[in-house]
Coordinates of C-alpha atoms in Angstrom, one line a residue:
X212 CA -7.2 20.7 -35.4
X213 CA -6.6 17.1 -36.6
X214 CA -4.1 14.5 -35.5
X215 CA -2.1 15.5 -38.6
X216 CA -1.5 18.9 -37.1
X217 CA 0.0 17.5 -33.9
X218 CA 3.5 18.3 -35.2
X219 CA 2.7 22.0 -34.8
X220 CA 2.0 21.7 -31.1
X221 CA 4.5 23.3 -28.7
X222 CA 5.2 22.0 -25.3
X223 CA 3.1 23.8 -22.7
X224 CA 1.0 23.0 -19.7
X225 CA -1.8 22.1 -22.1
X226 CA 0.2 19.9 -24.4
X227 CA 2.4 18.1 -21.8
X228 CA 1.9 14.3 -21.9
X229 CA 2.6 14.0 -18.2
X230 CA 0.1 15.9 -15.9
X231 CA 3.0 16.6 -13.5
X232 CA 4.4 18.9 -16.2
X233 CA 1.0 20.4 -16.9
X234 CA -2.1 20.4 -14.6
X235 CA -0.1 19.7 -11.4
X236 CA 3.1 21.7 -12.2
X237 CA 2.6 24.3 -9.4
X238 CA 2.4 21.6 -6.8
X239 CA 5.5 19.6 -7.8
X240 CA 7.8 22.1 -9.5
X241 CA 10.4 22.2 -6.7
X242 CA 11.4 18.7 -7.7
X243 CA 12.4 19.8 -11.2
X244 CA 15.6 21.5 -10.0
X245 CA 16.8 18.0 -9.1
X246 CA 14.9 15.4 -11.0
X247 CA 14.6 17.0 -14.5
X248 CA 16.8 16.7 -17.6
X249 CA 18.3 20.0 -16.5
X250 CA 19.0 18.6 -13.0
X251 CA 20.7 15.5 -14.5
X252 CA 22.9 17.6 -16.8
X253 CA 23.7 20.0 -13.9
X254 CA 24.9 17.1 -11.7
X255 CA 26.9 15.6 -14.6
X256 CA 28.7 18.9 -14.9
X257 CA 29.4 18.8 -11.2
X258 CA 30.8 15.3 -11.3
X259 CA 33.0 16.0 -14.3
X260 CA 34.4 19.2 -12.8
X261 CA 35.0 17.7 -9.4
X262 CA 36.8 14.8 -10.9
X263 CA 39.2 17.1 -12.7
X264 CA 39.8 19.0 -9.4
X265 CA 40.4 15.6 -7.7
X266 CA 43.0 14.6 -10.3
X267 CA 44.8 17.9 -9.7
X268 CA 45.3 16.9 -6.1
X269 CA 46.9 13.5 -6.9
X270 CA 50.7 14.1 -6.8
X271 CA 51.4 11.1 -9.0
X272 CA 49.6 12.9 -11.9
X273 CA 52.1 15.6 -12.8
X274 CA 50.2 16.3 -16.0
X275 CA 47.5 17.9 -13.9
X276 CA 49.3 20.2 -11.5
X277 CA 47.5 21.8 -8.6
X278 CA 45.2 24.6 -9.8
X279 CA 45.6 28.1 -8.7
X280 CA 42.8 29.7 -6.6
X281 CA 41.7 31.5 -9.7
X282 CA 41.4 28.3 -11.7
X283 CA 39.5 26.5 -8.9
X284 CA 37.1 29.5 -8.6
X285 CA 36.5 29.4 -12.4
X286 CA 35.7 25.6 -12.3
X287 CA 33.4 26.0 -9.3
X288 CA 31.7 28.8 -11.1
X289 CA 30.8 26.4 -13.9
X290 CA 28.9 24.4 -11.3
X291 CA 27.4 27.2 -9.3
X292 CA 26.4 29.2 -12.3
X293 CA 25.1 26.4 -14.5
X294 CA 21.9 27.7 -16.1
X295 CA 19.1 26.6 -18.3
X296 CA 20.9 28.3 -21.2
X297 CA 24.0 26.2 -20.4
X298 CA 21.9 23.0 -20.4
X299 CA 20.4 24.0 -23.8
X300 CA 24.0 24.4 -25.1
X301 CA 24.8 20.9 -23.9
X302 CA 21.6 19.6 -25.7
X303 CA 22.8 21.3 -28.9
X304 CA 26.1 19.5 -28.7
X305 CA 24.2 16.2 -28.1
X306 CA 22.4 16.6 -31.4
X307 CA 25.8 16.2 -33.0
X308 CA 27.4 13.6 -30.7
X309 CA 24.2 11.6 -30.2
X310 CA 25.7 10.9 -26.7
X311 CA 24.5 12.9 -23.7
X312 CA 27.5 12.4 -21.4
X313 CA 30.1 13.1 -24.2
X314 CA 28.1 16.3 -24.8
X315 CA 28.8 17.4 -21.3
X316 CA 32.5 16.7 -21.7
X317 CA 32.6 18.8 -24.9
X318 CA 30.7 21.6 -23.3
X319 CA 33.2 21.8 -20.5
X320 CA 36.2 21.8 -22.9
X321 CA 34.6 24.6 -24.8
X322 CA 34.1 26.7 -21.7
X323 CA 37.6 26.1 -20.4
X324 CA 39.7 26.1 -23.6
X325 CA 40.6 29.8 -23.2
X326 CA 41.6 29.5 -19.5
X327 CA 45.4 29.7 -19.2
X328 CA 45.6 26.8 -16.7
X329 CA 42.6 24.6 -17.4
X330 CA 43.0 24.9 -21.2
X331 CA 46.3 22.9 -20.8
X332 CA 44.6 19.9 -19.2
X333 CA 41.3 19.7 -21.2
X334 CA 41.8 16.0 -22.0
X335 CA 41.7 15.2 -18.3
X336 CA 38.0 16.0 -18.3
X337 CA 36.3 12.6 -18.2
X338 CA 39.7 10.9 -17.7
X339 CA 39.5 7.1 -17.5
X340 CA 35.7 7.4 -17.1
X341 CA 33.0 5.5 -18.6
X342 CA 29.7 7.3 -19.0
X343 CA 28.2 5.4 -16.1
X344 CA 30.9 6.7 -13.7
X345 CA 29.4 10.2 -14.4
X346 CA 25.8 9.1 -14.5
X347 CA 25.6 6.9 -11.4
X348 CA 27.0 9.8 -9.3
X349 CA 24.7 12.3 -11.0
X350 CA 21.7 10.1 -10.3
X351 CA 22.8 9.6 -6.7
X352 CA 23.1 13.3 -6.2
X353 CA 19.7 13.9 -7.8
X354 CA 18.1 11.5 -5.3
X355 CA 20.1 12.7 -2.3
X356 CA 19.2 16.4 -2.9
X357 CA 15.6 15.7 -3.9
X358 CA 15.1 13.6 -0.8
X359 CA 16.7 16.0 1.7
X360 CA 15.3 19.2 0.1
X361 CA 11.8 18.2 -1.0
X362 CA 10.6 14.7 -0.3
X363 CA 11.5 14.2 3.4
X364 CA 10.3 17.7 4.4
X365 CA 7.0 17.0 2.7
X366 CA 6.7 13.7 4.5
X367 CA 7.4 15.5 7.8
X368 CA 4.6 17.9 7.0
X369 CA 2.2 15.1 6.6
X370 CA 3.3 13.4 9.8
X371 CA 3.1 16.7 11.7
X372 CA -0.4 17.4 10.4
X373 CA -1.7 14.0 11.4
X374 CA 0.1 14.3 14.8
X375 CA -1.7 17.6 15.4
X376 CA -5.0 15.9 14.6
X377 CA -4.1 13.2 17.1
X378 CA -3.3 15.6 19.9
X379 CA -6.2 18.0 19.2
X380 CA -8.7 15.1 19.2
X381 CA -7.1 12.9 21.9
X382 CA -10.1 12.9 24.2
X383 CA -12.9 12.7 21.6
X384 CA -14.4 9.2 21.9
X385 CA -15.2 7.3 18.7
X386 CA -16.8 3.9 17.9
X387 CA -14.3 1.5 16.5
X388 CA -15.2 -0.8 13.7
X389 CA -13.5 -4.1 13.1
X390 CA -14.8 -6.1 10.1
X391 CA -17.0 -3.0 9.5
X392 CA -19.0 -3.8 12.7
X393 CA -19.2 -1.9 16.0
X394 CA -16.2 -2.7 18.3
X395 CA -14.7 -1.4 21.5
X396 CA -14.5 2.4 21.5
X397 CA -11.3 4.4 20.9
X398 CA -10.7 8.1 20.5
X399 CA -10.4 9.9 17.2
X400 CA -7.0 11.2 18.2
X401 CA -5.6 7.8 19.0
X402 CA -6.6 6.5 15.5
X403 CA -4.8 9.4 14.0
X404 CA -1.8 8.8 16.2
X405 CA -1.5 5.3 14.7
X406 CA -0.9 6.7 11.3
X407 CA 1.5 9.4 12.4
X408 CA 3.6 6.7 14.2
X409 CA 3.5 4.3 11.2
X410 CA 4.5 7.0 8.8
X411 CA 7.3 8.3 11.0
X412 CA 8.8 4.9 11.3
X413 CA 8.8 4.4 7.5
X414 CA 10.1 7.9 6.9
X415 CA 13.0 7.1 9.3
X416 CA 13.9 4.0 7.2
X417 CA 13.8 6.1 4.0
X418 CA 16.2 8.7 5.5
X419 CA 18.6 5.9 6.5
X420 CA 19.0 4.3 3.1
X421 CA 22.7 4.7 2.1
X422 CA 23.0 6.2 -1.3
X423 CA 25.9 4.5 -3.2
X424 CA 28.2 5.4 -6.0
X425 CA 31.0 3.9 -8.0
X426 CA 33.9 5.4 -10.0
X427 CA 35.8 2.3 -11.3
X428 CA 35.8 2.6 -15.0
X429 CA 34.3 0.5 -17.9
X430 CA 33.9 -2.8 -16.0
X431 CA 34.7 -1.9 -12.4
X432 CA 38.4 -2.9 -12.4
X433 CA 40.2 0.4 -13.0
X434 CA 41.7 -1.1 -16.2
X435 CA 42.5 2.1 -18.1
X436 CA 43.5 3.9 -14.9
X437 CA 46.2 1.3 -14.1
X438 CA 47.6 1.2 -17.6
X439 CA 48.0 5.0 -17.6
X440 CA 49.2 5.4 -14.0
X441 CA 50.1 1.9 -12.6
X442 CA 51.5 3.2 -9.3
X443 CA 48.4 5.0 -8.1
X444 CA 46.0 3.4 -5.7
X445 CA 43.0 4.0 -7.8
X446 CA 40.4 2.3 -5.6
X447 CA 41.5 4.6 -2.8
X448 CA 41.3 7.7 -5.1
X449 CA 37.9 6.6 -6.3
X450 CA 36.6 6.1 -2.7
X451 CA 37.9 9.5 -1.6
X452 CA 36.3 11.1 -4.6
X453 CA 32.9 9.5 -4.2
X454 CA 32.7 10.1 -0.5
X455 CA 33.7 13.8 -1.0
X456 CA 30.4 14.2 -2.8
X457 CA 28.5 12.9 0.3
X458 CA 27.8 9.5 -1.3
X459 CA 28.7 6.1 0.1
X460 CA 31.3 4.2 -1.9
X461 CA 30.5 0.8 -3.5
X462 CA 33.8 -1.0 -4.3
X463 CA 32.4 -4.0 -6.1
X464 CA 30.7 -3.2 -9.3
X465 CA 30.5 -4.0 -13.0
X466 CA 30.2 -1.0 -15.4
X467 CA 27.2 0.3 -13.4
X468 CA 26.5 0.9 -9.8
X469 CA 24.0 -2.1 -9.4
X470 CA 21.2 0.1 -8.1
X471 CA 20.4 -2.2 -5.1
X472 CA 20.1 0.9 -2.9
X473 CA 17.6 2.4 -5.3
X474 CA 15.5 -0.8 -5.0
X475 CA 15.5 -0.5 -1.2
X476 CA 14.8 3.3 -1.3
X477 CA 11.9 3.0 -3.7
X478 CA 10.4 0.1 -1.8
X479 CA 10.5 2.1 1.4
X480 CA 8.8 5.1 -0.3
X481 CA 6.2 2.6 -1.6
X482 CA 5.5 1.5 1.9
X483 CA 5.2 5.1 3.2
X484 CA 2.7 5.7 0.4
X485 CA 0.8 2.5 1.2
X486 CA 0.3 3.7 4.8
X487 CA -0.9 7.0 3.5
X488 CA -3.4 5.2 1.2
X489 CA -4.7 3.5 4.3
X490 CA -5.0 6.9 6.0
X491 CA -6.8 8.5 3.0
X492 CA -9.3 5.6 2.8
X493 CA -10.0 5.8 6.6
X494 CA -10.6 9.5 6.5
X495 CA -12.8 9.0 3.4
X496 CA -14.9 6.5 5.4
X497 CA -15.1 8.8 8.4
X498 CA -16.3 11.6 6.2
X499 CA -18.9 9.2 4.8
X500 CA -20.0 8.3 8.3
X501 CA -20.4 12.0 9.2
X502 CA -17.5 12.0 11.7
X503 CA -15.9 14.9 9.8
X504 CA -17.5 17.8 8.1
X505 CA -15.6 19.5 5.2
X506 CA -15.1 23.2 5.2
X507 CA -16.5 24.6 2.0
X508 CA -14.9 27.2 -0.2
X509 CA -16.9 29.8 -2.0
X510 CA -17.2 29.1 -5.7
X511 CA -16.2 25.5 -5.6
X512 CA -18.5 22.8 -7.1
X513 CA -18.7 19.2 -5.8
X514 CA -20.9 17.8 -8.6
X515 CA -21.9 19.0 -12.0
X516 CA -25.5 17.9 -11.4
X517 CA -25.9 17.5 -7.6
X518 CA -25.6 21.0 -6.0
X519 CA -25.5 19.7 -2.4
X520 CA -22.3 17.6 -2.8
X521 CA -19.1 18.3 -0.9
X522 CA -16.9 15.4 -1.9
X523 CA -13.6 14.3 -0.2
X524 CA -11.7 14.9 -3.4
X525 CA -8.4 15.7 -1.9
X526 CA -8.1 12.3 -0.2
X527 CA -9.4 10.7 -3.4
X528 CA -6.8 12.5 -5.5
X529 CA -4.1 11.6 -3.0
X530 CA -5.1 7.9 -3.2
X531 CA -5.1 8.0 -7.0
X532 CA -1.7 9.6 -7.2
X533 CA -0.2 7.3 -4.6
X534 CA -1.3 4.4 -6.8
X535 CA 0.4 5.9 -9.9
X536 CA 3.5 6.7 -7.9
X537 CA 3.7 3.2 -6.5
X538 CA 3.3 1.6 -9.9
X539 CA 6.2 3.5 -11.2
X540 CA 8.4 3.1 -8.1
X541 CA 7.6 -0.6 -8.1
X542 CA 8.9 -1.0 -11.6
X543 CA 12.0 1.0 -10.7
X544 CA 12.7 -1.1 -7.6
X545 CA 12.3 -4.4 -9.4
X546 CA 14.0 -3.6 -12.7
X547 CA 17.0 -1.5 -11.8
X548 CA 18.9 -4.1 -9.8
X549 CA 18.8 -6.4 -12.9
X550 CA 21.3 -5.8 -15.7
X551 CA 22.7 -8.4 -18.1
X552 CA 26.3 -9.3 -17.6
X553 CA 28.5 -6.3 -16.9
X554 CA 25.8 -3.9 -18.2
X555 CA 22.9 -3.4 -20.5
X556 CA 21.2 -0.1 -21.3
X557 CA 17.7 -0.9 -20.0
X558 CA 18.4 1.0 -16.8
X559 CA 19.1 4.2 -18.7
X560 CA 15.6 5.0 -19.9
X561 CA 14.1 3.7 -16.7
X562 CA 16.2 6.0 -14.5
X563 CA 14.8 9.0 -16.4
X564 CA 11.5 8.2 -14.8
X565 CA 12.6 8.6 -11.1
X566 CA 11.0 12.0 -11.0
X567 CA 7.6 10.6 -12.1
X568 CA 7.3 8.3 -9.1
X569 CA 8.6 11.0 -6.7
X570 CA 6.4 13.7 -8.3
X571 CA 3.2 11.7 -8.0
X572 CA 4.2 10.9 -4.4
X573 CA 4.8 14.6 -3.6
X574 CA 1.5 15.6 -5.3
X575 CA -0.3 13.0 -3.1
X576 CA 1.3 14.4 0.0
X577 CA 0.1 17.9 -1.0
X578 CA -3.4 16.5 -1.7
X579 CA -3.6 14.9 1.8
X580 CA -2.4 18.1 3.5
X581 CA -5.0 20.1 1.6
X582 CA -7.7 17.6 2.7
X583 CA -6.7 17.7 6.3
X584 CA -6.9 21.5 6.3
X585 CA -10.6 21.3 5.3
X586 CA -11.7 18.8 8.0
X587 CA -13.9 19.8 10.9
X588 CA -14.7 17.2 13.6
X589 CA -18.4 16.5 14.1
X590 CA -18.5 15.5 17.7
X591 CA -22.3 15.2 17.7
X592 CA -22.2 12.5 15.1
X593 CA -19.4 10.6 16.9
X594 CA -21.4 10.7 20.2
X595 CA -24.6 9.6 18.5
X596 CA -23.0 6.5 17.1
X597 CA -21.8 5.5 20.6
X598 CA -25.2 6.2 22.1
X599 CA -26.6 3.5 19.8
X600 CA -24.0 0.8 20.6
X601 CA -24.2 -0.1 24.2
X602 CA -23.4 -3.7 23.2
X603 CA -19.7 -2.7 23.1
X604 CA -19.8 -2.8 26.9
X605 CA -20.2 -6.6 26.8
X606 CA -16.4 -6.8 26.6
X607 CA -15.5 -5.0 29.9
X608 CA -18.5 -6.6 31.7
X609 CA -17.5 -10.2 30.8
X610 CA -13.8 -9.3 31.7
X611 CA -14.8 -8.1 35.2
X612 CA -17.0 -11.2 35.6
X613 CA -14.0 -13.4 34.8
X614 CA -12.0 -11.5 37.5
X615 CA -14.6 -12.4 40.2
X616 CA -15.1 -16.0 39.2
X617 CA -18.6 -15.7 37.6
X618 CA -19.0 -18.8 35.5
X619 CA -19.3 -18.6 31.7
X620 CA -19.2 -14.8 31.5
X621 CA -18.5 -14.7 27.8
X622 CA -21.4 -17.1 27.0
X623 CA -23.8 -15.1 29.3
X624 CA -22.9 -11.8 27.5
X625 CA -23.1 -13.5 24.1
X626 CA -26.7 -14.6 24.9
X627 CA -27.7 -11.1 25.9
X628 CA -26.0 -9.1 23.1
X629 CA -25.3 -11.1 20.0
X630 CA -27.8 -10.2 17.3
X631 CA -30.1 -8.4 19.7
X632 CA -31.0 -4.8 20.3
X633 CA -29.0 -3.6 23.3
X634 CA -29.9 -0.5 25.3
X635 CA -28.5 1.3 28.3
X636 CA -31.3 0.0 30.4
X637 CA -30.9 -3.6 29.4
X638 CA -27.1 -3.5 30.1
X639 CA -27.7 -1.8 33.5
X640 CA -30.3 -4.5 34.4
X641 CA -27.8 -7.2 33.5
X642 CA -25.1 -5.6 35.7
X643 CA -27.4 -5.2 38.7
X644 CA -28.1 -8.9 38.7
X645 CA -24.4 -9.9 38.8
X646 CA -22.9 -11.6 41.8
X647 CA -19.8 -9.4 42.1
X648 CA -18.5 -6.9 44.7
X649 CA -20.4 -3.7 45.1
X650 CA -17.6 -1.4 44.0
X651 CA -17.0 -3.4 40.8
X652 CA -20.7 -3.3 40.1
X653 CA -20.8 0.5 40.6
X654 CA -17.9 0.9 38.3
X655 CA -19.6 -1.0 35.6
X656 CA -22.9 0.9 36.1
X657 CA -21.1 4.2 35.6
X658 CA -19.3 2.9 32.5
X659 CA -20.6 4.3 29.1
X660 CA -19.5 3.7 25.5
X661 CA -18.1 7.3 25.7
X662 CA -15.9 6.5 28.7
X663 CA -14.8 3.0 27.7
X664 CA -11.8 4.1 25.8
X665 CA -8.9 2.6 27.8
X666 CA -5.6 4.4 27.4
X667 CA -6.5 5.9 24.0
X668 CA -6.4 9.5 25.1
X669 CA -3.0 9.2 26.7
X670 CA -1.6 7.4 23.7
X671 CA -2.8 10.2 21.4
X672 CA -1.4 12.9 23.6
X673 CA 2.0 11.3 23.7
X674 CA 2.4 10.8 19.9
X675 CA 5.0 13.4 19.4
X676 CA 7.2 12.0 22.1
X677 CA 6.8 8.6 20.5
X678 CA 7.8 10.0 17.1
X679 CA 10.8 11.7 18.7
X680 CA 11.9 8.3 20.0
X681 CA 11.5 6.8 16.5
X682 CA 13.8 9.5 15.1
X683 CA 16.3 9.2 17.9
X684 CA 18.5 6.4 19.3
X685 CA 16.1 4.6 21.5
X686 CA 14.6 2.4 18.8
X687 CA 16.8 0.1 16.7

């Protein structure tokens, strides 16, 4: 096949330009119900139908009388039963109109023209609306549902898995590394708890972003509304309508909802993703150090030429997808709040890519979870590292020396340890010669790199309590 034959290709998992729709489809497909073109059209239908129902409840609009139960059920059925075939019908209409929102209006008129009640008020579909009245609420509902049904639960899965790692390994001592060099010991569980806490804090911020909507007409002033029905309090009607959809109302807008909330939301997701990149890289490093073994799967290959390889590919894939996600979400968050005068169209094509940023994020979360499931702690390797770094006890020794008034404790330990080979014997000899009380000296003689972990174990064990506080009312 040559490039000239490309027009014969049909869309499939092999020909999709975006890997989310091809190679990775199975891991992200639950987002499609909300973030796809089908999802967008489905929510447009919902908004158009709900607006007609709202108009029927406004007494000052006698042209749209209250619908019977049968009519309401019929209209609700257009929403609940909206199918892929229905969406394809909308797309066929769009080929004629060359306008996607108008195609939805015409679709609904076609479906309702034979209904004895609704057929009399067909022109009140899309009444006083600009396309952006429909679109901004559809996009808001897409995000609201995708977050609550897919993204936030996936984030919770990651946080829960890392929290379990923290609690299961709360007491396993581990050598810290600051600047890549040996530092005061911690526990493996406590280092995992840090990530669980950071991620839970950011996930809380994501869940608290208010999703906003407008319904104020062509330039945000209810111009057409007030000409047609000057005695109606249209701002109040619009607010009631928007909030009835579970969306917060934005009363001050041009033609579009200005997307500031989207900027905040996407920035918060970027930060969650950044923290997870930090986690992925740390786990990658711990695997490299031998602190974790990876459970192998029969038939899998790590390298096409080196048979022995078991690579941390899940964490590498997660990191890569988080980078792709953040690049897209960063553009969304920076571009969407900017629109020339009362509106330009640059946001329209950009908004169609919301699912890309969320999809690569979701894929990364799945990769991280898969990687965590393959990890097996190598306690022998962790302990061996600590056995070779008795110099980390210089910190507690010089701190106890300070307590008991020994002059220049830091300088004395620096002379003994910095750049020198330090062993258990040399540290014990140094402690025995200290002029400090006997009980303090005995405590230091009994101290080992494995036991010098401070409150790390307790911090790790309490991580789920800490996360519950983050998600509750105690933190503000």
